[in-house]
Amino acid sequence: MSVVHGIRTLGVLGSGQMGLGIAYVAALRAKVPVLLYDRSAEQIDKGLKLMDKLLAKDVSKGKIQDIEAKEARERLSVVSQEQGLKGLRDADMIVEAVSENLSLKQKIFSSLSSECRPDAILASNTSSISITKIAASTIPEGQSAASELGKQSAARVVGLHFFNPVPVMKLVELISALQTSTDTLERSRAFAIACGKEVTVSKDVPGFVSNALLMPFINEAIMWLEKGVATKEDIDKTLKLGMNHPMGPLQLADFIGLDTCLAIQQTLYQGTGDSKYRPSVLLERMVDAQWYGRKNGKGFYEYPDA
Ligand code: 3HC
């Protein structure tokens, strides 16, 4: 028997490319009202413009009707800065999509746990950070991990890992923390399916299945560029045309964001202690130079429209 996700309202925390993409598929495909929160009003503005652009593009391509776009847009509302996280109180599930920083995520989940409904599913779109560590940060003050309240709070935390661009990529990787309950996992799976996605499940290991396999591949390609084995164009062309990848590894690194790639690679390196995951020096230097890829106009390639 299929599980009902029971999400009547979704909260999305972070309106960057991932958060907005998640809001988009939830509002359009799962037809769920979405409360969008970001601490930057400027980023919210950018996110809403992107939502309008994506809906208009889908209408112009005949993928959706005008009325569907209008209804999806009406399902999206913005939480005010004054309300802050309290504005997500009505949500049955909250998906966090902020930058890859463990202490930031722990702070956010600790606040979500005290500000939001005690039965709301708390999901992280993290690319590699331990869901078990994030779940532990939701234990209410004064409670232990073994107390009923401590167990209940951590049991509703799950990894819900979407891929970029969210409207196009067909996968959601579910990550089960040590504490995640079967109910949380199955309702999250049902919700991802309602968003039009296929689902895989990974244990909570550094990088999960997806990034533990993808990032070393990207990191290795950067090392080959560093060693001067081939030009960046030829490295990308080899994988694109030789292996039918939609993008070469350096193009893909720019697309994901070099800061995000470095953060994931560092998590793999620190989490396993295995030197094979050491980030490439060139990747570190590019991030030092604030060359973050497509999002800010310069990475391995240049993006004048960023
Ligand atoms: N948002 C929404 N839709 C987008 C989009 C975006 N940012 N970029 C492209 N699209 C849509 C286009 O509108 C087009 O739709 P259509 O089929 O209805 O016309 C379709 O995608 C194909 O786009 P284009 O024809 O413009 O360009 P391409 O054929 O080159 O495809 C691509 C672009 C889909 C991005 C393709 O290059 C691709 O699949 N690249 C690999 C992406 C990938 O691997 N993503 C995963 C990254 S890892 C990750 O996210 C995990 C994280 O934890 C790091």
Short mmCIF file of C-alpha atoms and ligand atoms in Angstrom, two decimals:
data_model
loop_
_atom_site.label_atom_id
_atom_site.label_comp_id
_atom_site.label_asym_id
_atom_site.label_seq_id
_atom_site.Cartn_x
_atom_site.Cartn_y
_atom_site.Cartn_z
CA MET A 1 0.00 0.00 0.00
CA SER A 2 1.38 3.40 -0.91
CA VAL A 3 2.07 5.82 1.95
CA VAL A 4 0.29 9.20 1.99
CA HIS A 5 2.80 12.01 2.48
CA GLY A 6 0.33 14.17 4.41
CA ILE A 7 2.15 17.40 3.56
CA ARG A 8 -0.53 20.10 3.38
CA THR A 9 1.96 22.97 3.57
CA LEU A 10 5.67 22.88 2.79
CA GLY A 11 8.24 25.27 4.22
CA VAL A 12 11.39 25.94 2.20
CA LEU A 13 14.32 27.59 3.92
CA GLY A 14 16.68 29.23 1.43
CA SER A 15 15.66 30.67 -1.92
CA GLY A 16 18.83 30.04 -3.93
CA GLN A 17 18.82 27.81 -7.02
CA MET A 18 18.12 24.64 -4.99
CA GLY A 19 15.53 26.06 -2.58
CA LEU A 20 13.66 27.78 -5.36
CA GLY A 21 13.74 24.65 -7.50
CA ILE A 22 12.27 22.65 -4.61
CA ALA A 23 9.55 25.28 -4.10
CA TYR A 24 8.85 25.12 -7.84
CA VAL A 25 8.33 21.34 -8.07
CA ALA A 26 6.32 21.29 -4.81
CA ALA A 27 3.97 24.08 -5.95
CA LEU A 28 3.63 22.91 -9.57
CA ARG A 29 3.84 19.12 -9.40
CA ALA A 30 2.84 18.18 -5.83
CA LYS A 31 0.37 21.12 -5.81
CA VAL A 32 1.23 21.97 -2.21
CA PRO A 33 1.21 25.51 -0.75
CA VAL A 34 4.80 26.62 -0.12
CA LEU A 35 6.11 29.08 2.48
CA LEU A 36 9.46 30.42 1.33
CA TYR A 37 11.91 31.93 3.80
CA ASP A 38 15.31 33.48 3.23
CA ARG A 39 17.13 35.86 5.54
CA SER A 40 18.16 37.90 2.47
CA ALA A 41 15.31 39.95 0.97
CA GLU A 42 17.41 40.42 -2.16
CA GLN A 43 17.77 36.66 -2.60
CA ILE A 44 13.99 36.21 -2.16
CA ASP A 45 13.42 38.75 -4.92
CA LYS A 46 15.81 36.89 -7.22
CA GLY A 47 14.10 33.60 -6.35
CA LEU A 48 10.62 34.91 -7.14
CA LYS A 49 11.81 36.30 -10.48
CA LEU A 50 13.31 32.91 -11.31
CA MET A 51 10.02 31.19 -10.37
CA ASP A 52 8.11 33.50 -12.75
CA LYS A 53 10.67 32.87 -15.49
CA LEU A 54 10.51 29.08 -15.11
CA LEU A 55 6.70 29.07 -15.15
CA ALA A 56 6.55 31.38 -18.18
CA LYS A 57 9.05 29.15 -20.02
CA ASP A 58 7.01 26.02 -19.30
CA VAL A 59 3.85 27.78 -20.54
CA SER A 60 5.56 29.01 -23.71
CA LYS A 61 6.84 25.49 -24.43
CA GLY A 62 3.32 24.11 -23.97
CA LYS A 63 4.44 21.91 -21.04
CA ILE A 64 1.82 23.45 -18.73
CA GLN A 65 -1.34 25.52 -19.16
CA ASP A 66 -1.55 29.19 -18.16
CA ILE A 67 -3.93 28.28 -15.35
CA GLU A 68 -1.49 25.70 -13.91
CA ALA A 69 1.26 28.32 -13.84
CA LYS A 70 -1.06 30.83 -12.18
CA GLU A 71 -2.15 28.30 -9.54
CA ALA A 72 1.45 27.24 -8.85
CA ARG A 73 2.46 30.91 -8.39
CA GLU A 74 -0.47 31.47 -6.02
CA ARG A 75 0.64 28.51 -3.91
CA LEU A 76 3.94 30.28 -3.18
CA SER A 77 4.06 32.81 -0.35
CA VAL A 78 6.98 34.54 1.26
CA VAL A 79 7.64 34.57 4.99
CA SER A 80 8.48 38.08 6.17
CA GLN A 81 11.80 38.95 7.78
CA GLU A 82 9.93 39.94 10.98
CA GLN A 83 8.31 36.52 11.25
CA GLY A 84 11.59 34.69 10.58
CA LEU A 85 11.51 30.94 11.20
CA LYS A 86 8.30 31.35 13.21
CA GLY A 87 6.61 31.99 9.85
CA LEU A 88 7.15 28.29 9.02
CA ARG A 89 5.01 27.17 11.99
CA ASP A 90 2.14 25.93 9.79
CA ALA A 91 4.35 23.69 7.66
CA ASP A 92 4.07 19.89 7.88
CA MET A 93 7.51 19.55 6.32
CA ILE A 94 10.38 22.02 6.12
CA VAL A 95 13.19 21.56 3.62
CA GLU A 96 16.39 23.41 4.43
CA ALA A 97 18.48 24.44 1.42
CA VAL A 98 21.14 26.84 2.74
CA SER A 99 24.89 26.69 2.11
CA GLU A 100 26.99 23.65 3.03
CA ASN A 101 28.05 24.55 6.55
CA LEU A 102 27.49 22.12 9.45
CA SER A 103 27.33 24.69 12.27
CA LEU A 104 24.89 26.87 10.30
CA LYS A 105 22.64 23.87 9.63
CA GLN A 106 22.82 22.75 13.28
CA LYS A 107 21.81 26.24 14.41
CA ILE A 108 18.92 26.31 11.94
CA PHE A 109 17.64 22.83 12.88
CA SER A 110 17.86 23.62 16.57
CA SER A 111 15.72 26.75 15.97
CA LEU A 112 13.30 24.87 13.69
CA SER A 113 12.85 22.27 16.40
CA SER A 114 11.80 24.90 18.94
CA GLU A 115 9.88 27.26 16.59
CA CYS A 116 7.96 24.78 14.40
CA ARG A 117 5.37 22.08 14.94
CA PRO A 118 6.74 19.13 16.94
CA ASP A 119 5.40 16.67 14.34
CA ALA A 120 6.74 18.52 11.26
CA ILE A 121 9.27 16.58 9.16
CA LEU A 122 12.57 18.47 9.11
CA ALA A 123 14.48 17.72 5.91
CA SER A 124 17.89 18.88 4.74
CA ASN A 125 18.91 19.20 1.11
CA THR A 126 22.56 18.90 2.16
CA SER A 127 24.92 17.45 -0.45
CA SER A 128 27.17 15.63 1.98
CA ILE A 129 26.84 16.70 5.62
CA SER A 130 25.84 14.05 8.19
CA ILE A 131 22.07 13.93 8.69
CA THR A 132 22.73 12.15 11.99
CA LYS A 133 24.65 15.20 13.29
CA ILE A 134 21.92 17.54 12.04
CA ALA A 135 19.22 15.36 13.67
CA ALA A 136 21.05 15.45 17.03
CA SER A 137 20.87 19.27 16.99
CA THR A 138 17.05 19.12 17.18
CA ILE A 139 16.98 17.52 20.65
CA PRO A 140 15.21 20.06 22.90
CA GLU A 141 17.29 21.76 25.56
CA GLY A 142 17.31 19.85 28.83
CA GLN A 143 16.42 16.55 27.11
CA SER A 144 18.77 13.66 26.38
CA ALA A 145 19.01 11.73 23.10
CA ALA A 146 17.47 8.75 24.93
CA SER A 147 14.47 10.66 26.33
CA GLU A 148 11.08 10.28 24.58
CA LEU A 149 11.12 13.93 23.43
CA GLY A 150 14.75 13.65 22.29
CA LYS A 151 14.03 10.51 20.26
CA GLN A 152 10.83 11.92 18.74
CA SER A 153 12.51 15.13 17.67
CA ALA A 154 15.49 13.48 15.96
CA ALA A 155 13.27 10.77 14.37
CA ARG A 156 11.61 13.37 12.09
CA VAL A 157 14.89 14.49 10.51
CA VAL A 158 15.80 13.17 7.05
CA GLY A 159 18.02 13.99 4.08
CA LEU A 160 16.05 14.99 0.97
CA HIS A 161 18.72 15.55 -1.63
CA PHE A 162 17.54 17.17 -4.87
CA PHE A 163 19.76 17.68 -7.92
CA ASN A 164 20.46 20.80 -9.93
CA PRO A 165 18.51 21.96 -11.96
CA VAL A 166 15.71 20.68 -9.70
CA PRO A 167 12.89 21.08 -12.26
CA VAL A 168 14.80 18.87 -14.74
CA MET A 169 16.74 16.26 -12.76
CA LYS A 170 14.65 13.19 -12.10
CA LEU A 171 16.21 12.02 -8.84
CA VAL A 172 15.78 12.63 -5.12
CA GLU A 173 18.24 10.80 -2.88
CA LEU A 174 16.77 10.08 0.55
CA ILE A 175 19.20 9.84 3.43
CA SER A 176 18.25 8.05 6.57
CA ALA A 177 20.05 9.21 9.73
CA LEU A 178 20.60 6.73 12.55
CA GLN A 179 17.61 8.35 14.27
CA THR A 180 15.21 8.71 11.26
CA SER A 181 11.91 6.87 11.74
CA THR A 182 10.37 4.66 9.04
CA ASP A 183 7.34 6.96 9.01
CA THR A 184 9.54 10.01 8.27
CA LEU A 185 11.40 8.14 5.53
CA GLU A 186 8.28 6.77 3.85
CA ARG A 187 6.33 10.05 3.96
CA SER A 188 9.37 11.85 2.53
CA ARG A 189 9.61 9.27 -0.24
CA ALA A 190 5.90 9.75 -1.04
CA PHE A 191 6.38 13.53 -1.12
CA ALA A 192 9.38 13.32 -3.50
CA ILE A 193 7.32 11.08 -5.81
CA ALA A 194 4.46 13.62 -5.70
CA CYS A 195 7.04 16.21 -6.84
CA GLY A 196 7.58 14.04 -9.93
CA LYS A 197 10.85 12.45 -8.81
CA GLU A 198 12.29 8.95 -8.65
CA VAL A 199 13.79 8.05 -5.29
CA THR A 200 16.90 6.21 -4.11
CA VAL A 201 17.89 5.66 -0.47
CA SER A 202 21.38 6.02 0.97
CA LYS A 203 22.80 5.47 4.42
CA ASP A 204 24.27 8.50 6.14
CA VAL A 205 27.88 8.23 4.94
CA PRO A 206 29.98 11.27 3.84
CA GLY A 207 28.69 12.38 0.41
CA PHE A 208 25.98 9.66 0.43
CA VAL A 209 25.95 7.57 -2.77
CA SER A 210 25.73 10.48 -5.23
CA ASN A 211 28.47 12.86 -4.18
CA ALA A 212 30.80 10.17 -2.81
CA LEU A 213 31.00 8.97 -6.43
CA LEU A 214 30.64 12.27 -8.32
CA MET A 215 33.01 14.56 -6.41
CA PRO A 216 36.17 12.41 -6.61
CA PHE A 217 35.53 12.26 -10.37
CA ILE A 218 35.31 16.07 -10.59
CA ASN A 219 38.27 16.51 -8.23
CA GLU A 220 40.36 14.12 -10.32
CA ALA A 221 39.49 16.03 -13.51
CA ILE A 222 40.70 19.25 -11.82
CA MET A 223 43.95 17.50 -10.83
CA TRP A 224 44.45 16.42 -14.45
CA LEU A 225 44.01 20.03 -15.54
CA GLU A 226 46.45 21.09 -12.79
CA LYS A 227 49.02 18.56 -14.08
CA GLY A 228 48.62 19.91 -17.62
CA VAL A 229 47.55 16.54 -19.05
CA ALA A 230 45.02 18.27 -21.35
CA THR A 231 43.25 21.59 -21.75
CA LYS A 232 40.01 22.19 -19.88
CA GLU A 233 38.13 22.10 -23.16
CA ASP A 234 39.62 18.73 -24.09
CA ILE A 235 38.98 17.21 -20.65
CA ASP A 236 35.31 18.24 -20.91
CA LYS A 237 35.01 17.19 -24.56
CA THR A 238 36.48 13.76 -23.79
CA LEU A 239 33.77 13.00 -21.24
CA LYS A 240 30.96 14.68 -23.21
CA LEU A 241 31.59 13.07 -26.55
CA GLY A 242 33.47 9.95 -25.45
CA MET A 243 31.11 8.94 -22.66
CA ASN A 244 27.94 10.84 -23.53
CA HIS A 245 27.91 12.90 -20.33
CA PRO A 246 25.62 15.95 -20.71
CA MET A 247 28.43 18.16 -19.37
CA GLY A 248 32.16 17.66 -18.94
CA PRO A 249 33.41 17.47 -15.31
CA LEU A 250 34.83 21.02 -15.27
CA GLN A 251 31.66 22.46 -16.78
CA LEU A 252 29.67 20.49 -14.21
CA ALA A 253 31.88 21.79 -11.37
CA ASP A 254 31.17 25.36 -12.53
CA PHE A 255 27.47 24.50 -12.73
CA ILE A 256 27.32 23.06 -9.18
CA GLY A 257 29.51 25.87 -7.79
CA LEU A 258 33.20 25.48 -6.99
CA ASP A 259 32.63 26.53 -3.36
CA THR A 260 30.04 23.74 -3.02
CA CYS A 261 32.36 21.22 -4.73
CA LEU A 262 35.16 22.13 -2.32
CA ALA A 263 32.88 21.92 0.72
CA ILE A 264 31.72 18.42 -0.34
CA GLN A 265 35.25 17.23 -1.10
CA GLN A 266 36.39 18.50 2.33
CA THR A 267 33.52 16.62 3.99
CA LEU A 268 34.59 13.44 2.17
CA TYR A 269 38.24 13.95 3.16
CA GLN A 270 37.52 14.79 6.80
CA GLY A 271 34.74 12.24 7.16
CA THR A 272 36.76 9.29 5.87
CA GLY A 273 40.32 10.37 6.68
CA ASP A 274 41.26 8.83 3.33
CA SER A 275 43.91 10.79 1.39
CA LYS A 276 42.31 9.81 -1.92
CA TYR A 277 39.67 12.47 -1.17
CA ARG A 278 42.17 15.33 -0.62
CA PRO A 279 40.79 18.37 -2.50
CA SER A 280 42.83 19.53 -5.47
CA VAL A 281 45.02 22.56 -4.68
CA LEU A 282 43.71 24.27 -7.83
CA LEU A 283 40.12 23.88 -6.59
CA GLU A 284 41.14 25.39 -3.22
CA ARG A 285 42.92 28.29 -4.89
CA MET A 286 39.99 29.02 -7.22
CA VAL A 287 37.65 29.22 -4.24
CA ASP A 288 40.24 31.44 -2.44
CA ALA A 289 40.04 33.71 -5.50
CA GLN A 290 36.22 33.71 -5.13
CA TRP A 291 35.83 32.05 -8.52
CA TYR A 292 32.68 30.14 -7.68
CA GLY A 293 31.62 29.15 -11.19
CA ARG A 294 28.47 29.95 -13.08
CA LYS A 295 26.71 31.60 -10.12
CA ASN A 296 29.12 34.56 -9.94
CA GLY A 297 30.41 34.67 -13.48
CA LYS A 298 33.82 32.99 -13.26
CA GLY A 299 35.01 29.45 -12.75
CA PHE A 300 36.88 27.28 -15.22
CA TYR A 301 34.89 29.21 -17.83
CA GLU A 302 33.43 32.73 -17.91
CA TYR A 303 29.68 33.49 -17.61
CA PRO A 304 29.11 37.13 -18.58
CA ASP A 305 25.34 36.92 -17.92
CA ALA A 306 25.67 35.84 -14.27
N1 3HC B 1 16.24 25.36 -14.54
C1 3HC B 1 15.16 24.78 -15.14
N2 3HC B 1 15.22 24.17 -16.36
C2 3HC B 1 16.43 24.15 -16.96
C3 3HC B 1 17.57 24.74 -16.41
C4 3HC B 1 17.44 25.36 -15.14
N3 3HC B 1 18.49 25.93 -14.51
N4 3HC B 1 18.60 24.57 -17.28
C5 3HC B 1 18.10 23.89 -18.33
N5 3HC B 1 16.80 23.63 -18.14
C6 3HC B 1 15.90 22.91 -19.03
C7 3HC B 1 15.73 23.62 -20.36
O1 3HC B 1 14.71 24.58 -20.31
C8 3HC B 1 15.39 22.48 -21.29
O2 3HC B 1 14.03 22.14 -21.13
P1 3HC B 1 13.17 21.55 -22.37
O3 3HC B 1 13.64 20.14 -22.54
O4 3HC B 1 11.78 21.66 -21.91
O5 3HC B 1 13.51 22.40 -23.55
C9 3HC B 1 16.22 21.32 -20.74
O6 3HC B 1 16.52 21.65 -19.38
C10 3HC B 1 17.49 21.14 -21.51
O7 3HC B 1 18.18 22.40 -21.47
P2 3HC B 1 18.99 23.02 -22.68
O8 3HC B 1 18.46 22.49 -23.98
O9 3HC B 1 19.07 24.50 -22.50
O10 3HC B 1 20.48 22.57 -22.41
P3 3HC B 1 21.06 21.13 -22.28
O11 3HC B 1 20.44 20.14 -23.19
O12 3HC B 1 22.53 21.39 -22.36
O13 3HC B 1 20.71 20.67 -20.77
C11 3HC B 1 21.19 20.49 -18.50
C12 3HC B 1 21.07 21.43 -19.66
C13 3HC B 1 19.83 19.86 -18.17
C14 3HC B 1 21.64 21.31 -17.30
C15 3HC B 1 22.21 19.35 -18.88
O14 3HC B 1 23.41 19.93 -19.33
C16 3HC B 1 22.52 18.41 -17.75
O15 3HC B 1 21.78 17.48 -17.46
N6 3HC B 1 23.71 18.62 -17.09
C17 3HC B 1 24.12 17.81 -15.96
C18 3HC B 1 23.43 18.29 -14.72
C19 3HC B 1 23.82 17.48 -13.52
O16 3HC B 1 24.58 16.54 -13.54
N7 3HC B 1 23.24 17.87 -12.38
C20 3HC B 1 23.53 17.27 -11.12
C21 3HC B 1 24.60 18.06 -10.46
S1 3HC B 1 25.09 17.33 -8.92
C22 3HC B 1 23.95 17.92 -7.83
O17 3HC B 1 23.10 18.71 -8.10
C23 3HC B 1 24.10 17.39 -6.44
C24 3HC B 1 24.61 18.42 -5.50
O18 3HC B 1 24.57 17.86 -4.23
C25 3HC B 1 26.02 18.90 -5.81
#
